[in-house]
Tab-separated table of C-alpha atoms in Angstrom:
chain	number	residue	atom	x	y	z
W	2	MET	CA	246.082	-5.160	-69.935
W	3	LYS	CA	242.559	-4.140	-70.837
W	4	ASN	CA	241.802	-7.553	-72.359
W	5	LEU	CA	243.113	-9.540	-69.406
W	6	THR	CA	240.796	-12.331	-68.256
W	7	PHE	CA	240.869	-14.930	-65.491
W	8	SER	CA	239.907	-18.589	-65.461
W	9	SER	CA	236.393	-19.277	-64.178
W	10	HIS	CA	238.060	-21.829	-61.871
W	11	TYR	CA	239.385	-18.945	-59.788
W	12	ALA	CA	236.017	-17.208	-59.784
W	13	ARG	CA	234.314	-20.331	-58.425
W	14	SER	CA	237.066	-20.651	-55.833
W	15	VAL	CA	236.553	-17.076	-54.654
W	16	LEU	CA	232.842	-17.853	-54.200
W	17	TYR	CA	233.412	-21.137	-52.343
W	18	GLY	CA	233.220	-19.697	-48.830
W	19	LEU	CA	230.194	-17.545	-49.656
W	20	GLU	CA	228.344	-20.565	-51.054
W	21	LYS	CA	229.270	-22.605	-47.971
W	22	ALA	CA	227.824	-19.846	-45.793
W	23	GLY	CA	224.587	-19.871	-47.817
W	24	GLY	CA	225.062	-16.368	-49.174
W	25	TYR	CA	225.494	-17.093	-52.900
W	26	SER	CA	222.918	-16.483	-55.609
W	27	ASP	CA	222.982	-15.582	-59.299
W	28	GLU	CA	220.860	-12.560	-58.425
W	29	LEU	CA	223.516	-11.356	-55.985
W	30	LEU	CA	226.129	-11.573	-58.727
W	31	ARG	CA	223.981	-9.735	-61.263
W	32	ASN	CA	223.197	-6.990	-58.745
W	33	ASN	CA	226.946	-6.469	-58.381
W	34	GLY	CA	227.647	-6.356	-62.110
W	35	ILE	CA	228.949	-9.926	-62.374
W	36	ASP	CA	227.671	-12.284	-65.077
W	37	PRO	CA	226.899	-15.741	-63.583
W	38	GLU	CA	227.568	-17.308	-66.982
W	39	PHE	CA	231.230	-16.394	-66.623
W	40	ILE	CA	231.292	-18.193	-63.286
W	41	ASN	CA	229.471	-21.405	-64.101
W	42	SER	CA	231.055	-22.327	-67.451
W	43	PRO	CA	234.160	-24.504	-66.851
W	44	ARG	CA	236.234	-22.975	-69.652
W	45	ALA	CA	234.860	-19.431	-69.447
W	46	ARG	CA	237.084	-16.417	-68.798
W	47	VAL	CA	236.063	-13.693	-66.358
W	48	PRO	CA	236.868	-10.076	-67.385
W	49	THR	CA	239.185	-8.175	-65.061
W	50	GLU	CA	236.682	-5.675	-63.651
W	51	GLN	CA	234.128	-8.389	-62.848
W	52	PHE	CA	236.802	-10.515	-61.184
W	53	ILE	CA	237.870	-7.601	-58.980
W	54	ARG	CA	234.230	-6.912	-58.038
W	55	LEU	CA	233.831	-10.584	-57.159
W	56	PHE	CA	236.678	-10.464	-54.641
W	57	ARG	CA	235.344	-7.300	-53.049
W	58	LEU	CA	231.839	-8.771	-52.882
W	59	VAL	CA	233.007	-11.894	-51.044
W	60	TRP	CA	235.330	-9.979	-48.707
W	61	GLY	CA	232.481	-7.651	-47.809
W	62	LYS	CA	229.795	-10.302	-47.353
W	63	LEU	CA	231.989	-12.568	-45.221
W	64	ASP	CA	234.154	-9.857	-43.578
W	65	ASP	CA	236.949	-12.333	-44.113
W	66	GLU	CA	240.153	-11.828	-46.112
W	67	PHE	CA	240.638	-15.617	-46.083
W	68	MET	CA	237.236	-16.020	-47.812
W	69	GLY	CA	235.770	-18.625	-45.477
W	70	ARG	CA	238.686	-21.040	-45.756
W	71	THR	CA	239.935	-21.019	-42.141
W	72	ARG	CA	238.300	-21.877	-38.828
W	73	GLN	CA	238.103	-18.231	-37.808
W	74	PRO	CA	237.750	-15.300	-40.222
W	75	CYS	CA	240.601	-12.912	-40.874
W	76	ARG	CA	238.631	-9.667	-40.640
W	77	VAL	CA	238.870	-7.192	-43.498
W	78	GLY	CA	241.566	-4.684	-42.562
W	79	HIS	CA	244.191	-7.120	-41.302
W	80	PHE	CA	246.130	-6.966	-44.580
W	81	HIS	CA	246.178	-3.161	-44.460
W	82	LEU	CA	247.330	-3.237	-40.842
W	83	MET	CA	250.205	-5.554	-41.704
W	84	GLY	CA	251.187	-3.392	-44.668
W	85	SER	CA	251.139	-0.237	-42.547
W	86	LEU	CA	253.707	-1.861	-40.262
W	87	VAL	CA	256.067	-3.412	-42.805
W	88	VAL	CA	256.206	-0.383	-45.126
W	89	HIS	CA	258.577	1.129	-42.544
W	90	SER	CA	260.983	-1.844	-42.759
W	91	ALA	CA	264.568	-1.319	-43.855
W	92	ASN	CA	264.723	-4.102	-46.439
W	93	LEU	CA	262.889	-7.092	-47.901
W	94	GLU	CA	264.017	-9.573	-45.254
W	95	GLU	CA	262.668	-7.347	-42.499
W	96	VAL	CA	259.404	-6.958	-44.455
W	97	ILE	CA	258.905	-10.712	-44.609
W	98	ARG	CA	259.856	-11.400	-40.995
W	99	GLN	CA	257.593	-8.615	-39.702
W	100	SER	CA	254.753	-9.883	-41.902
W	101	ILE	CA	255.158	-13.389	-40.495
W	102	ARG	CA	254.869	-12.012	-36.954
W	103	CYS	CA	251.627	-10.294	-37.932
W	104	TYR	CA	250.107	-13.406	-39.456
W	105	ARG	CA	250.904	-15.400	-36.326
W	106	LEU	CA	248.556	-13.015	-34.527
W	107	PHE	CA	245.913	-13.085	-37.270
W	108	SER	CA	245.392	-16.833	-37.622
W	109	ASP	CA	246.373	-20.169	-36.108
W	110	ASP	CA	245.470	-21.982	-39.330
W	111	ILE	CA	247.955	-20.326	-41.687
W	112	VAL	CA	251.668	-20.808	-40.997
W	113	ILE	CA	254.186	-18.751	-42.999
W	114	GLU	CA	257.910	-19.466	-42.768
W	115	LEU	CA	261.082	-17.968	-44.216
W	116	ASP	CA	264.165	-20.160	-44.623
W	117	THR	CA	267.377	-18.405	-45.660
W	118	SER	CA	269.752	-21.275	-44.883
W	119	GLY	CA	269.828	-22.846	-48.359
W	120	GLU	CA	271.280	-21.785	-51.683
W	121	GLU	CA	268.025	-19.925	-52.306
W	122	VAL	CA	265.469	-18.221	-50.086
W	123	GLU	CA	262.401	-20.382	-49.387
W	124	LEU	CA	259.094	-18.745	-48.469
W	125	SER	CA	256.517	-21.364	-47.512
W	126	ILE	CA	252.849	-21.391	-46.481
W	127	THR	CA	251.108	-24.234	-44.672
W	128	HIS	CA	247.379	-24.600	-44.037
W	129	ARG	CA	246.938	-26.540	-40.794
W	130	HIS	CA	243.370	-27.466	-41.804
W	131	PRO	CA	243.621	-28.208	-45.540
W	132	GLU	CA	240.133	-29.732	-45.530
W	133	LEU	CA	238.856	-26.138	-45.329
W	134	ASP	CA	240.751	-25.324	-48.531
W	135	PRO	CA	239.850	-28.350	-50.682
W	136	ASP	CA	241.002	-26.898	-54.018
W	137	ASN	CA	244.093	-25.257	-52.427
W	138	PHE	CA	242.934	-21.826	-53.549
W	139	LEU	CA	243.792	-20.021	-50.311
W	140	VAL	CA	247.328	-21.422	-50.287
W	141	GLU	CA	247.828	-20.462	-53.947
W	142	TRP	CA	246.315	-17.019	-53.359
W	143	LEU	CA	248.457	-16.237	-50.303
W	144	LEU	CA	251.653	-17.349	-52.046
W	145	MET	CA	250.827	-15.081	-54.982
W	146	VAL	CA	249.866	-12.178	-52.708
W	147	TRP	CA	253.091	-12.382	-50.737
W	148	HIS	CA	255.206	-12.677	-53.863
W	149	ARG	CA	253.625	-9.642	-55.475
W	150	LEU	CA	253.257	-7.478	-52.377
W	151	VAL	CA	256.834	-7.806	-51.165
W	152	GLY	CA	258.105	-7.232	-54.700
W	153	TRP	CA	255.959	-4.097	-54.948
W	154	LEU	CA	257.337	-2.831	-51.638
W	155	ILE	CA	260.925	-2.931	-52.964
W	156	GLY	CA	259.935	-1.767	-56.441
W	157	ARG	CA	261.066	-4.988	-58.105
W	158	LYS	CA	259.340	-8.022	-59.526
W	159	ILE	CA	260.993	-10.873	-57.673
W	160	VAL	CA	262.045	-13.540	-60.168
W	161	LEU	CA	261.154	-16.999	-58.875
W	162	SER	CA	263.518	-19.853	-59.655
W	163	HIS	CA	260.858	-22.485	-58.905
W	164	ALA	CA	257.853	-23.283	-56.729
W	165	THR	CA	256.682	-26.430	-54.952
W	166	PHE	CA	253.182	-27.484	-53.938
W	167	GLN	CA	251.844	-30.217	-51.694
W	168	HIS	CA	248.889	-30.897	-53.988
W	169	GLY	CA	248.992	-32.748	-57.282
W	170	LEU	CA	248.960	-31.213	-60.746
W	171	PRO	CA	245.764	-29.103	-60.913
W	172	HIS	CA	243.352	-28.955	-63.844
W	173	HIS	CA	244.058	-25.250	-64.165
W	174	PHE	CA	247.824	-25.732	-64.458
W	175	ASP	CA	248.026	-23.655	-67.647
W	176	GLU	CA	247.093	-20.621	-65.497
W	177	TYR	CA	250.240	-21.091	-63.397
W	178	ARG	CA	252.414	-19.406	-66.012
W	179	PHE	CA	250.710	-16.138	-65.054
W	180	VAL	CA	250.333	-16.773	-61.319
W	181	PHE	CA	253.684	-18.488	-60.673
W	182	PRO	CA	255.951	-17.688	-63.650
W	183	CYS	CA	258.561	-20.323	-62.922
W	184	GLN	CA	259.048	-24.090	-62.926
W	185	CYS	CA	256.439	-25.690	-60.653
W	186	PHE	CA	256.664	-29.054	-58.904
W	187	PHE	CA	253.720	-30.895	-57.357
W	188	ASN	CA	253.220	-33.555	-54.672
W	189	ARG	CA	256.093	-32.077	-52.675
W	190	ASP	CA	256.497	-31.668	-48.903
W	191	ARG	CA	255.855	-27.914	-48.790
W	192	ASN	CA	254.050	-25.064	-50.546
W	193	SER	CA	257.031	-22.823	-51.248
W	194	LEU	CA	258.454	-20.120	-53.484
W	195	PHE	CA	262.208	-20.000	-54.112
W	196	PHE	CA	264.214	-16.933	-55.117
W	197	SER	CA	267.671	-15.409	-54.894
W	198	HIS	CA	269.206	-14.180	-51.616
W	199	ASN	CA	270.148	-10.983	-53.459
W	200	TYR	CA	266.635	-9.620	-52.972
W	201	LEU	CA	266.727	-9.745	-49.164
W	202	ASP	CA	268.923	-6.671	-48.725
W	203	MET	CA	266.960	-4.526	-51.184
W	204	PRO	CA	265.392	-1.489	-49.472
W	205	VAL	CA	261.707	-0.663	-49.218
W	206	THR	CA	260.949	2.092	-51.729
W	207	ARG	CA	257.234	2.708	-51.074
W	208	THR	CA	255.686	5.338	-48.808
W	209	PRO	CA	252.768	4.835	-46.392
W	210	GLU	CA	250.653	6.978	-48.724
W	211	GLU	CA	251.441	4.700	-51.665
W	212	LEU	CA	250.534	1.696	-49.539
W	213	ASP	CA	247.154	3.220	-48.644
W	214	GLU	CA	246.434	3.693	-52.354
W	215	PHE	CA	247.604	0.151	-53.099
W	216	ILE	CA	245.187	-1.246	-50.499
W	217	ALA	CA	242.342	1.007	-51.669
W	218	GLN	CA	242.732	-0.497	-55.161
W	219	SER	CA	242.988	-4.065	-53.829
W	220	PRO	CA	242.978	-6.642	-55.256
W	221	ARG	CA	243.709	-4.864	-58.549
W	222	ASN	CA	247.430	-4.372	-58.009
W	223	LEU	CA	247.825	-7.926	-56.724
W	224	LEU	CA	246.121	-9.428	-59.762
W	225	ILE	CA	247.643	-7.099	-62.359
W	226	TRP	CA	251.275	-6.115	-62.246
W	227	THR	CA	251.157	-2.512	-63.398
W	228	ASP	CA	254.892	-1.793	-63.181
W	229	GLU	CA	257.075	-2.701	-66.111
W	230	ASP	CA	259.146	-5.817	-65.510
W	231	ASP	CA	262.703	-4.824	-66.388
W	232	SER	CA	264.335	-8.092	-65.328
W	233	LEU	CA	266.772	-9.756	-67.681
W	234	THR	CA	264.822	-12.998	-67.238
W	235	THR	CA	261.732	-11.388	-68.747
W	236	ARG	CA	263.721	-9.798	-71.597
W	237	VAL	CA	265.180	-13.187	-72.512
W	238	ARG	CA	261.749	-14.832	-72.313
W	239	GLN	CA	260.235	-12.177	-74.601
W	240	ILE	CA	262.991	-12.641	-77.155
W	241	LEU	CA	262.513	-16.415	-77.119
W	242	GLU	CA	258.742	-16.015	-77.533
W	243	SER	CA	259.341	-14.050	-80.745
W	244	VAL	CA	261.590	-16.734	-82.279
W	245	GLU	CA	259.818	-18.395	-85.212
W	246	ASP	CA	262.442	-21.085	-85.791
W	247	GLU	CA	261.792	-24.431	-84.056
W	248	ARG	CA	265.340	-24.406	-82.707
W	249	LEU	CA	265.810	-21.835	-79.958
W	250	PRO	CA	269.083	-19.873	-79.919
W	251	THR	CA	271.977	-21.108	-77.811
W	252	GLN	CA	273.078	-19.164	-74.757
W	253	GLU	CA	275.984	-17.758	-76.751
W	254	GLN	CA	273.643	-16.568	-79.514
W	255	MET	CA	271.279	-15.007	-76.981
W	256	ALA	CA	274.157	-13.248	-75.231
W	257	GLU	CA	275.376	-11.842	-78.545
W	258	GLN	CA	271.884	-10.506	-79.270
W	259	LEU	CA	271.893	-8.802	-75.870
W	260	HIS	CA	275.381	-7.369	-76.485
W	261	MET	CA	277.073	-9.213	-73.637
W	262	THR	CA	279.186	-12.319	-73.151
W	263	ALA	CA	277.663	-15.702	-72.362
W	264	TYR	CA	279.374	-15.551	-68.960
W	265	THR	CA	277.802	-12.159	-68.174
W	266	LEU	CA	274.379	-13.390	-69.262
W	267	SER	CA	274.716	-16.452	-67.042
W	268	ARG	CA	275.917	-14.373	-64.081
W	269	LYS	CA	273.088	-11.820	-64.364
W	270	LEU	CA	270.416	-14.482	-64.717
W	271	LYS	CA	271.795	-16.343	-61.706
W	272	ALA	CA	271.579	-13.122	-59.675
W	273	GLU	CA	267.848	-13.091	-60.488
W	274	GLY	CA	267.510	-16.712	-59.423
W	275	SER	CA	267.181	-17.883	-62.997
W	276	SER	CA	269.187	-19.456	-65.814
W	277	TYR	CA	268.978	-19.614	-69.589
W	278	GLN	CA	268.030	-23.296	-69.476
W	279	LYS	CA	265.247	-22.647	-66.942
W	280	ILE	CA	263.801	-19.887	-69.128
W	281	LYS	CA	263.814	-22.157	-72.187
W	282	ASP	CA	262.268	-25.028	-70.223
W	283	ASN	CA	259.508	-22.813	-68.826
W	284	LEU	CA	258.738	-21.419	-72.262
W	285	ARG	CA	258.531	-24.847	-73.877
W	286	ARG	CA	256.460	-26.147	-70.960
W	287	ASP	CA	253.946	-23.330	-71.348
W	288	GLN	CA	253.808	-23.748	-75.112
W	289	ALA	CA	253.314	-27.498	-74.708
W	290	VAL	CA	250.431	-27.031	-72.266
W	291	ILE	CA	248.670	-24.630	-74.653
W	292	MET	CA	249.186	-26.977	-77.605
W	293	LEU	CA	247.895	-29.968	-75.666
W	294	THR	CA	244.802	-28.254	-74.296
W	295	ARG	CA	243.902	-25.689	-76.937
W	296	GLN	CA	245.084	-27.126	-80.253
W	297	ASN	CA	244.255	-30.342	-82.067
W	298	LEU	CA	247.829	-31.546	-82.457
W	299	THR	CA	249.376	-34.961	-81.907
W	300	VAL	CA	252.202	-35.442	-79.423
W	301	SER	CA	254.526	-36.015	-82.351
W	302	GLU	CA	253.500	-32.729	-83.975
W	303	ILE	CA	253.942	-30.824	-80.707
W	304	SER	CA	257.330	-32.445	-80.167
W	305	SER	CA	258.451	-31.348	-83.625
W	306	GLN	CA	257.138	-27.793	-83.260
W	307	LEU	CA	258.965	-27.382	-79.954
W	308	GLY	CA	262.243	-28.524	-81.472
W	309	PHE	CA	262.639	-31.916	-79.781
W	310	ALA	CA	264.581	-34.558	-81.664
W	311	GLU	CA	261.845	-37.164	-81.163
W	312	PRO	CA	258.511	-37.568	-79.308
W	313	GLY	CA	260.031	-39.671	-76.542
W	314	ALA	CA	262.375	-36.859	-75.533
W	315	PHE	CA	259.446	-34.431	-75.433
W	316	SER	CA	257.335	-36.831	-73.351
W	317	ARG	CA	260.129	-37.275	-70.806
W	318	ALA	CA	260.658	-33.523	-70.574
W	319	PHE	CA	256.936	-32.836	-70.194
W	320	LYS	CA	256.617	-35.396	-67.402
W	321	HIS	CA	259.567	-33.768	-65.648
W	322	TRP	CA	257.871	-30.361	-65.922
W	323	THR	CA	254.351	-31.359	-64.875
W	324	GLY	CA	254.473	-34.817	-63.314
W	325	LEU	CA	252.291	-36.305	-66.083
W	326	SER	CA	252.867	-37.609	-69.572
W	327	PRO	CA	251.455	-35.452	-72.408
W	328	LEU	CA	248.607	-37.900	-73.053
W	329	ALA	CA	247.737	-38.145	-69.357
W	330	TYR	CA	247.726	-34.375	-69.056
W	331	ARG	CA	245.470	-34.007	-72.112
W	332	LYS	CA	243.091	-36.660	-70.746
W	333	GLN	CA	242.964	-34.889	-67.368
W	334	ASP	CA	242.083	-31.603	-69.036
W	335	GLN	CA	239.105	-33.088	-70.911
């Protein structure tokens, strides 16, 4: 992970509240070991250590864990206080419900809800004053934080089946494959993450001492997942990424490679809130985004490389994944 970098979009978003408060300057960044060139260039990538220092700088200057994006600040220390409470919970569902109670005390602007009535668990976040979060960074950040924190508390990376967002397709969509590694839908009614009910009964495995260390390192362990992801979903994805043939293996072929039946593969993926088709779709979506934005290929060439029978089928699939046609997405990225 030593070469991990982050889009300058996120760096500018972190600085938004500080700039609004009149506290930003290139000199301030340089004095804190942050190169302003990484921040100001639209396509630049910010190295991990500088990105972490940037968060800590803004949190410290504003004394606000919500980074100036709510009517009242959420003082630094609230997140630690919440964690110190929920680390004693019996299972994941109790963690989430206790966390929601805490956030109701912290802020009137941020509403977090847990819905367990459907086929999948839905964890949603609403900003009651979205004009204070014009690029939706706080909503994205809080969804990511909750996903990673609660997974860390039970010692598992929670596999997301899909995510929905109230905003439209963002310019930085190609970053979503790292932030929200699942199928994402935009212009929906809620900002939500969906995952399997099976996670709710899983016990908390972390100690208060481990939590204190986690917070002391923050936001490092929220930005970088240090634990190995042993989910079957990730194993299947990694195998598919290594396939050089344009035609991806069938579910039966994948199951044989994993020394199990197709039924067992399907059952285990479903337990993680995933499916073989979803994994293939997410992989091809991510590959398509990279090809459209980073490589000088025609839609026809991309369609062929991804194994589609013809460009029209690829275009329809891409619009289903992202809400835009391939050409519209490429034009938006320019």
